[in-house]
mmCIF file of C-alpha atoms in Angstrom:
data_model
loop_
_atom_site.group_PDB
_atom_site.id
_atom_site.type_symbol
_atom_site.label_atom_id
_atom_site.label_comp_id
_atom_site.label_asym_id
_atom_site.label_seq_id
_atom_site.Cartn_x
_atom_site.Cartn_y
_atom_site.Cartn_z
ATOM 1 C CA MET A 245 80.131 36.929 -32.810
ATOM 2 C CA ARG A 246 80.442 39.982 -30.581
ATOM 3 C CA LEU A 247 78.090 42.968 -30.631
ATOM 4 C CA VAL A 248 79.224 46.264 -29.144
ATOM 5 C CA LEU A 249 76.070 48.136 -28.153
ATOM 6 C CA GLY A 250 77.575 51.067 -26.273
ATOM 7 C CA ALA A 251 74.859 53.128 -24.581
ATOM 8 C CA SER A 252 72.101 51.573 -26.668
ATOM 9 C CA GLN A 253 70.584 49.911 -23.619
ATOM 10 C CA SER A 254 69.275 53.302 -22.492
ATOM 11 C CA VAL A 255 67.574 53.820 -25.858
ATOM 12 C CA ALA A 256 65.948 50.392 -25.611
ATOM 13 C CA ASP A 257 65.060 50.808 -21.916
ATOM 14 C CA ARG A 258 67.121 47.711 -21.097
ATOM 15 C CA ASP A 259 69.978 47.518 -18.615
ATOM 16 C CA ALA A 260 73.338 46.089 -19.634
ATOM 17 C CA LYS A 261 72.819 42.938 -17.554
ATOM 18 C CA SER A 262 69.556 42.068 -19.326
ATOM 19 C CA LEU A 263 71.264 42.417 -22.716
ATOM 20 C CA THR A 264 74.362 40.369 -21.910
ATOM 21 C CA HIS A 265 74.425 36.983 -23.694
ATOM 22 C CA GLN A 266 71.121 37.770 -25.438
ATOM 23 C CA SER A 267 70.764 37.520 -29.201
ATOM 24 C CA PHE A 268 70.688 40.781 -31.117
ATOM 25 C CA GLY A 269 67.305 39.898 -32.604
ATOM 26 C CA SER A 270 65.735 39.479 -29.160
ATOM 27 C CA MET A 271 65.795 43.260 -28.748
ATOM 28 C CA PHE A 272 63.264 43.733 -31.527
ATOM 29 C CA ALA A 273 59.637 42.914 -32.256
ATOM 30 C CA ALA A 274 59.072 39.539 -33.923
ATOM 31 C CA VAL A 275 58.187 41.174 -37.244
ATOM 32 C CA ASP A 276 61.597 42.896 -37.352
ATOM 33 C CA ALA A 277 63.756 40.056 -35.982
ATOM 34 C CA PRO A 278 64.415 38.673 -39.509
ATOM 35 C CA LEU A 279 65.497 42.170 -40.574
ATOM 36 C CA SER A 280 67.981 42.398 -37.698
ATOM 37 C CA ALA A 281 69.323 38.932 -38.572
ATOM 38 C CA ALA A 282 69.760 39.910 -42.228
ATOM 39 C CA VAL A 283 71.675 43.052 -41.254
ATOM 40 C CA ILE A 284 74.195 41.054 -39.225
ATOM 41 C CA THR A 285 74.474 38.230 -41.774
ATOM 42 C CA GLY A 286 75.016 40.592 -44.687
ATOM 43 C CA LEU A 287 77.781 42.703 -43.152
ATOM 44 C CA LYS A 288 81.297 42.200 -44.489
ATOM 45 C CA ASP A 289 84.494 43.375 -42.782
ATOM 46 C CA GLY A 290 84.647 47.160 -42.795
ATOM 47 C CA GLU A 291 81.095 47.497 -44.106
ATOM 48 C CA ARG A 292 78.445 49.710 -42.554
ATOM 49 C CA LYS A 293 74.668 49.343 -42.932
ATOM 50 C CA GLY A 294 71.949 51.724 -41.893
ATOM 51 C CA PRO A 295 70.311 53.658 -40.580
ATOM 52 C CA LEU A 296 67.393 51.213 -40.549
ATOM 53 C CA ILE A 297 64.241 51.609 -38.448
ATOM 54 C CA LEU A 298 63.267 48.640 -36.257
ATOM 55 C CA ARG A 299 60.538 48.270 -33.651
ATOM 56 C CA LEU A 300 61.518 47.246 -30.134
ATOM 57 C CA ALA A 301 60.270 44.088 -28.470
ATOM 58 C CA GLY A 302 57.437 44.658 -26.006
ATOM 59 C CA ALA A 303 57.488 48.391 -26.548
ATOM 60 C CA GLY A 304 54.252 49.037 -28.396
ATOM 61 C CA SER A 305 54.978 51.412 -31.248
ATOM 62 C CA ARG A 306 58.442 52.406 -30.027
ATOM 63 C CA ALA A 307 61.187 52.141 -32.613
ATOM 64 C CA VAL A 308 64.892 52.788 -32.949
ATOM 65 C CA SER A 309 67.231 53.761 -35.747
ATOM 66 C CA VAL A 310 69.990 51.146 -36.087
ATOM 67 C CA THR A 311 73.371 51.498 -37.797
ATOM 68 C CA ALA A 312 75.688 48.476 -37.736
ATOM 69 C CA HIS A 313 79.404 48.387 -38.578
ATOM 70 C CA ARG A 314 81.497 45.222 -38.799
ATOM 71 C CA MET A 315 84.929 46.363 -37.652
ATOM 72 C CA ALA A 316 87.682 45.122 -39.960
ATOM 73 C CA GLY A 317 90.460 43.114 -38.353
ATOM 74 C CA ASN A 318 88.692 42.922 -35.005
ATOM 75 C CA GLY A 319 87.592 39.319 -34.894
ATOM 76 C CA GLY A 320 84.282 40.000 -36.610
ATOM 77 C CA ALA A 321 83.039 42.321 -33.854
ATOM 78 C CA ILE A 322 80.084 44.493 -34.848
ATOM 79 C CA SER A 323 79.446 47.981 -33.527
ATOM 80 C CA VAL A 324 75.761 48.909 -33.280
ATOM 81 C CA LEU A 325 74.585 52.486 -32.872
ATOM 82 C CA MET A 326 70.978 53.173 -31.894
ATOM 83 C CA ALA A 327 68.843 56.260 -31.580
ATOM 84 C CA ARG A 328 65.163 56.775 -30.873
ATOM 85 C CA ALA A 329 63.080 56.960 -34.032
ATOM 86 C CA SER A 330 59.500 57.098 -35.284
ATOM 87 C CA TRP A 331 58.003 54.184 -37.192
ATOM 88 C CA PRO A 332 56.435 55.194 -40.539
ATOM 89 C CA GLN A 333 52.687 54.761 -40.240
ATOM 90 C CA GLU A 334 52.102 52.766 -43.411
ATOM 91 C CA GLU A 335 50.167 49.496 -43.251
ATOM 92 C CA GLN A 336 52.410 46.450 -43.541
ATOM 93 C CA ALA A 337 51.981 42.691 -43.709
ATOM 94 C CA ALA A 338 53.030 40.401 -40.863
ATOM 95 C CA ASN A 339 56.477 40.065 -42.454
ATOM 96 C CA GLY A 340 57.048 43.829 -42.535
ATOM 97 C CA LEU A 341 56.496 44.240 -46.277
ATOM 98 C CA LEU A 342 54.239 46.880 -47.796
ATOM 99 C CA SER A 343 51.330 46.181 -50.102
ATOM 100 C CA PRO A 344 51.875 47.367 -53.699
ATOM 101 C CA ALA A 345 49.575 50.348 -53.046
ATOM 102 C CA GLY A 346 51.348 51.167 -49.782
ATOM 103 C CA PHE A 347 54.718 50.919 -51.501
ATOM 104 C CA GLN A 348 53.584 53.218 -54.305
ATOM 105 C CA SER A 349 52.414 55.803 -51.781
ATOM 106 C CA MET A 350 55.501 55.705 -49.565
ATOM 107 C CA ALA A 351 58.051 55.487 -52.375
ATOM 108 C CA SER A 352 56.406 58.401 -54.199
ATOM 109 C CA ARG A 353 56.663 60.612 -51.117
ATOM 110 C CA LEU A 354 60.272 59.669 -50.406
ATOM 111 C CA ILE A 355 61.346 60.246 -54.012
ATOM 112 C CA ASP A 356 59.570 63.600 -54.022
ATOM 113 C CA ASN A 357 61.347 64.512 -50.767
ATOM 114 C CA ALA A 358 64.674 63.590 -52.369
ATOM 115 C CA ALA A 359 64.243 66.577 -54.676
ATOM 116 C CA ARG A 360 64.898 68.763 -51.621
ATOM 117 C CA SER A 361 67.425 66.597 -49.768
ATOM 118 C CA GLY A 362 69.532 65.731 -52.802
ATOM 119 C CA GLU A 363 69.530 62.028 -51.904
ATOM 120 C CA ALA A 364 70.020 59.714 -54.895
ATOM 121 C CA LEU A 365 67.459 56.901 -54.877
ATOM 122 C CA GLU A 366 66.538 54.063 -57.195
ATOM 123 C CA LEU A 367 63.728 51.573 -57.595
ATOM 124 C CA ALA A 368 64.859 47.942 -57.504
ATOM 125 C CA PHE A 369 63.021 44.801 -58.559
ATOM 126 C CA VAL A 370 64.176 41.454 -57.173
ATOM 127 C CA GLU A 371 63.165 37.956 -58.201
ATOM 128 C CA PHE A 372 63.843 34.725 -56.298
ATOM 129 C CA ALA A 373 62.789 32.405 -59.126
ATOM 130 C CA GLY A 374 61.124 29.305 -57.674
ATOM 131 C CA LEU A 375 60.537 30.720 -54.179
ATOM 132 C CA GLY A 376 56.777 30.243 -54.360
ATOM 133 C CA GLN A 377 57.170 26.678 -55.591
ATOM 134 C CA ALA A 378 59.612 25.918 -52.762
ATOM 135 C CA CYS A 379 57.153 27.298 -50.206
ATOM 136 C CA ARG A 380 54.296 25.196 -51.558
ATOM 137 C CA ALA A 381 56.406 22.082 -51.002
ATOM 138 C CA MET A 382 56.758 22.932 -47.282
ATOM 139 C CA ASP A 383 54.329 22.897 -44.403
ATOM 140 C CA ARG A 384 52.712 26.232 -43.550
ATOM 141 C CA GLN A 385 54.995 27.030 -40.621
ATOM 142 C CA ALA A 386 58.192 26.370 -42.578
ATOM 143 C CA ALA A 387 56.922 28.344 -45.580
ATOM 144 C CA ASP A 388 56.002 31.344 -43.420
ATOM 145 C CA ALA A 389 59.444 31.240 -41.783
ATOM 146 C CA LEU A 390 61.162 31.178 -45.174
ATOM 147 C CA ILE A 391 59.121 34.091 -46.522
ATOM 148 C CA SER A 392 59.812 36.102 -43.344
ATOM 149 C CA ALA A 393 63.545 35.452 -43.653
ATOM 150 C CA VAL A 394 63.608 36.439 -47.333
ATOM 151 C CA ALA A 395 61.506 39.503 -46.506
ATOM 152 C CA GLY A 396 64.070 40.458 -43.851
ATOM 153 C CA ALA A 397 66.859 40.188 -46.415
ATOM 154 C CA VAL A 398 64.991 42.345 -48.940
ATOM 155 C CA ARG A 399 64.107 44.917 -46.280
ATOM 156 C CA SER A 400 67.749 45.117 -45.155
ATOM 157 C CA GLU A 401 68.685 46.488 -48.579
ATOM 158 C CA SER A 402 65.777 48.956 -48.755
ATOM 159 C CA LYS A 403 65.778 52.562 -47.622
ATOM 160 C CA GLY A 404 65.216 52.661 -43.876
ATOM 161 C CA GLY A 405 64.343 48.959 -43.833
ATOM 162 C CA PHE A 406 60.659 49.714 -44.432
ATOM 163 C CA THR A 407 60.379 50.510 -48.166
ATOM 164 C CA ALA A 408 59.925 47.050 -49.694
ATOM 165 C CA ALA A 409 56.914 45.180 -51.064
ATOM 166 C CA LYS A 410 56.049 41.632 -52.140
ATOM 167 C CA LEU A 411 54.629 41.218 -55.645
ATOM 168 C CA GLY A 412 53.446 37.669 -56.136
ATOM 169 C CA ASP A 413 55.200 34.453 -55.152
ATOM 170 C CA ASP A 414 58.760 35.204 -56.252
ATOM 171 C CA ARG A 415 58.975 38.964 -56.756
ATOM 172 C CA PHE A 416 59.790 41.935 -54.566
ATOM 173 C CA ALA A 417 60.235 45.666 -55.056
ATOM 174 C CA MET A 418 62.213 48.123 -52.974
ATOM 175 C CA LEU A 419 63.302 51.732 -52.854
ATOM 176 C CA ARG A 420 66.985 52.079 -52.014
ATOM 177 C CA GLN A 421 69.968 54.373 -52.214
ATOM 178 C CA ALA A 422 71.493 54.452 -55.682
ATOM 179 C CA GLY A 423 75.089 53.536 -56.401
ATOM 180 C CA GLU A 424 75.292 49.745 -56.745
ATOM 181 C CA THR A 425 74.747 47.639 -59.842
ATOM 182 C CA PRO A 426 71.862 45.145 -59.978
ATOM 183 C CA ASP A 427 74.394 42.292 -59.932
ATOM 184 C CA VAL A 428 75.879 43.551 -56.654
ATOM 185 C CA LEU A 429 72.409 43.817 -55.094
ATOM 186 C CA ALA A 430 71.492 40.308 -56.271
ATOM 187 C CA ALA A 431 74.769 38.913 -54.913
ATOM 188 C CA LYS A 432 74.147 40.526 -51.518
ATOM 189 C CA LEU A 433 70.652 39.080 -51.241
ATOM 190 C CA THR A 434 71.822 35.653 -52.385
ATOM 191 C CA GLN A 435 74.597 35.716 -49.767
ATOM 192 C CA ILE A 436 72.224 36.742 -46.968
ATOM 193 C CA THR A 437 69.760 33.961 -47.830
ATOM 194 C CA ALA A 438 72.418 31.320 -48.606
ATOM 195 C CA SER A 439 71.668 29.354 -45.432
ATOM 196 C CA LEU A 440 67.948 29.174 -46.260
ATOM 197 C CA ASP A 441 66.116 26.900 -48.674
ATOM 198 C CA ALA A 442 65.714 29.901 -50.959
ATOM 199 C CA PRO A 443 66.727 30.204 -54.625
ATOM 200 C CA GLY A 444 69.286 32.786 -55.685
ATOM 201 C CA ALA A 445 68.230 36.355 -56.401
ATOM 202 C CA SER A 446 68.219 38.325 -59.649
ATOM 203 C CA ALA A 447 67.677 42.084 -59.779
ATOM 204 C CA GLN A 448 67.079 45.087 -61.994
ATOM 205 C CA THR A 449 67.078 48.758 -61.037
ATOM 206 C CA LEU A 450 65.413 51.925 -62.298
ATOM 207 C CA ALA A 451 66.943 55.352 -61.797
ATOM 208 C CA VAL A 452 64.497 57.914 -60.399
ATOM 209 C CA ASP A 453 64.262 61.634 -61.070
ATOM 210 C CA PRO A 454 62.550 63.562 -58.247
ATOM 211 C CA ALA A 455 61.962 66.432 -60.676
ATOM 212 C CA MET A 456 59.196 64.345 -62.310
ATOM 213 C CA GLY A 457 56.800 65.580 -59.632
ATOM 214 C CA LEU A 458 54.767 63.615 -57.111
ATOM 215 C CA GLN A 459 51.830 62.760 -59.410
ATOM 216 C CA ARG A 460 53.955 61.473 -62.316
ATOM 217 C CA ILE A 461 56.232 59.587 -59.918
ATOM 218 C CA GLY A 462 53.210 57.802 -58.448
ATOM 219 C CA LYS A 463 51.889 56.832 -61.883
ATOM 220 C CA ALA A 464 55.301 55.628 -63.039
ATOM 221 C CA ILE A 465 55.768 53.477 -59.929
ATOM 222 C CA ARG A 466 52.303 51.948 -60.349
ATOM 223 C CA PHE A 467 52.965 51.052 -63.986
ATOM 224 C CA ALA A 468 56.425 49.660 -63.159
ATOM 225 C CA LEU A 469 55.049 47.521 -60.312
ATOM 226 C CA GLU A 470 52.217 46.151 -62.455
ATOM 227 C CA ASP A 471 54.607 45.363 -65.292
ATOM 228 C CA PHE A 472 57.079 43.561 -63.019
ATOM 229 C CA GLU A 473 54.344 41.646 -61.199
ATOM 230 C CA ARG A 474 52.909 40.509 -64.528
ATOM 231 C CA THR A 475 56.064 39.689 -66.532
ATOM 232 C CA GLY A 476 58.995 39.554 -64.104
ATOM 233 C CA LEU A 477 62.463 40.862 -64.932
ATOM 234 C CA GLN A 478 62.689 42.285 -68.435
ATOM 235 C CA ALA A 479 65.023 41.013 -71.159
ATOM 236 C CA GLU A 480 65.530 44.654 -72.165
ATOM 237 C CA PRO A 481 64.921 46.633 -68.962
ATOM 238 C CA THR A 482 64.146 50.326 -68.982
ATOM 239 C CA ALA A 483 66.840 52.510 -67.448
ATOM 240 C CA SER A 484 64.724 54.926 -65.444
ATOM 241 C CA LEU A 485 61.323 55.498 -63.896
ATOM 242 C CA ALA A 486 60.622 58.160 -66.526
ATOM 243 C CA ASP A 487 61.354 55.629 -69.282
ATOM 244 C CA ALA A 488 59.066 53.110 -67.567
ATOM 245 C CA LEU A 489 56.232 55.652 -67.702
ATOM 246 C CA LYS A 490 56.853 56.337 -71.401
ATOM 247 C CA ARG A 491 56.897 52.604 -72.095
ATOM 248 C CA ALA A 492 53.597 52.130 -70.258
ATOM 249 C CA VAL A 493 51.985 54.952 -72.250
ATOM 250 C CA ARG A 494 53.204 53.459 -75.541
ATOM 251 C CA THR A 495 51.889 50.022 -74.558
ATOM 252 C CA THR A 496 48.504 51.515 -73.663
ATOM 253 C CA LEU A 497 48.301 53.348 -76.997
ATOM 254 C CA VAL A 498 49.216 50.198 -78.927
ATOM 255 C CA ARG A 499 46.541 48.201 -77.104
ATOM 256 C CA ALA A 500 43.987 50.956 -77.694
ATOM 257 C CA GLY A 501 44.877 50.930 -81.386
ATOM 258 C CA GLU A 502 44.453 47.172 -81.567
ATOM 259 C CA VAL A 503 41.021 47.413 -79.955
ATOM 260 C CA GLY A 504 40.026 50.197 -82.329
ATOM 261 C CA GLN A 505 41.158 48.195 -85.355
ATOM 262 C CA THR A 506 39.227 45.161 -84.135
ATOM 263 C CA ILE A 507 36.072 47.258 -83.907
ATOM 264 C CA LEU A 508 36.600 48.812 -87.345
ATOM 265 C CA GLU A 509 37.126 45.417 -88.952
ATOM 266 C CA ARG A 510 34.207 43.916 -86.993
ATOM 267 C CA LYS A 511 36.410 41.086 -85.698
ATOM 268 C CA PHE A 512 34.171 40.418 -82.750
ATOM 269 C CA GLU A 513 30.828 38.928 -81.849
ATOM 270 C CA LEU A 514 28.254 40.362 -79.493
ATOM 271 C CA ALA A 515 26.866 37.928 -76.950
ATOM 272 C CA TYR A 516 23.582 38.296 -75.102
ATOM 273 C CA GLN A 517 23.733 37.278 -71.456
ATOM 274 C CA PRO A 518 20.338 37.312 -69.706
ATOM 275 C CA VAL A 519 20.370 38.529 -66.122
#
């Protein structure tokens, strides 16, 4: 495979000689190497991916924006454009994934910003059924490597490469540009991870409406994350983030009604626990 980096060596503070015959991933910090690998693996002829933000190897907090294009009919050559960028200051795990709370915060802000930019975004939930079980059958080093590789694949399909979170053993959430069906997203992730000992991916998406306002967006994302983490992909998925919020409110009211009825009918026993 050939990579055409152009003047990117100046952005990365590397001369052309030091980059020649080096792997693409060697340019980036270890946490982002699986992301760079997923970008290259997932590109089809004529396809473009990016911009994604990756941190440079040995460069502290320095980061670059990366856009990759596999040039059709050119022997699989890939053109890579880079520009200096700032890394979003949101706490991440060692594999580059956000915590659920961090994801809620970042996704809420980006969706709210989309109200001004006009960018169409969606929330996506991805499940690699059996991933956790597969990891438990491996030694720690192999399991960590598998999770990092899957995390890189998920991040490669998220907005900017940094808006994805892990929810339990098999489940991930991401914010991404709208426009593809869940089946297309699942097929992409399955193709990227095909060489790994990872199960195939399944996905569902939720349309987002920036006009909901920052506070309601945050609540809706929290409810949607909790629901997906608890039950996985839904047999009858909601179509939008607004619908997910309505569903959560209805569920809460039903549960409150059940508790109230239990109290009215005295279907409970009080227990004394000395302390």
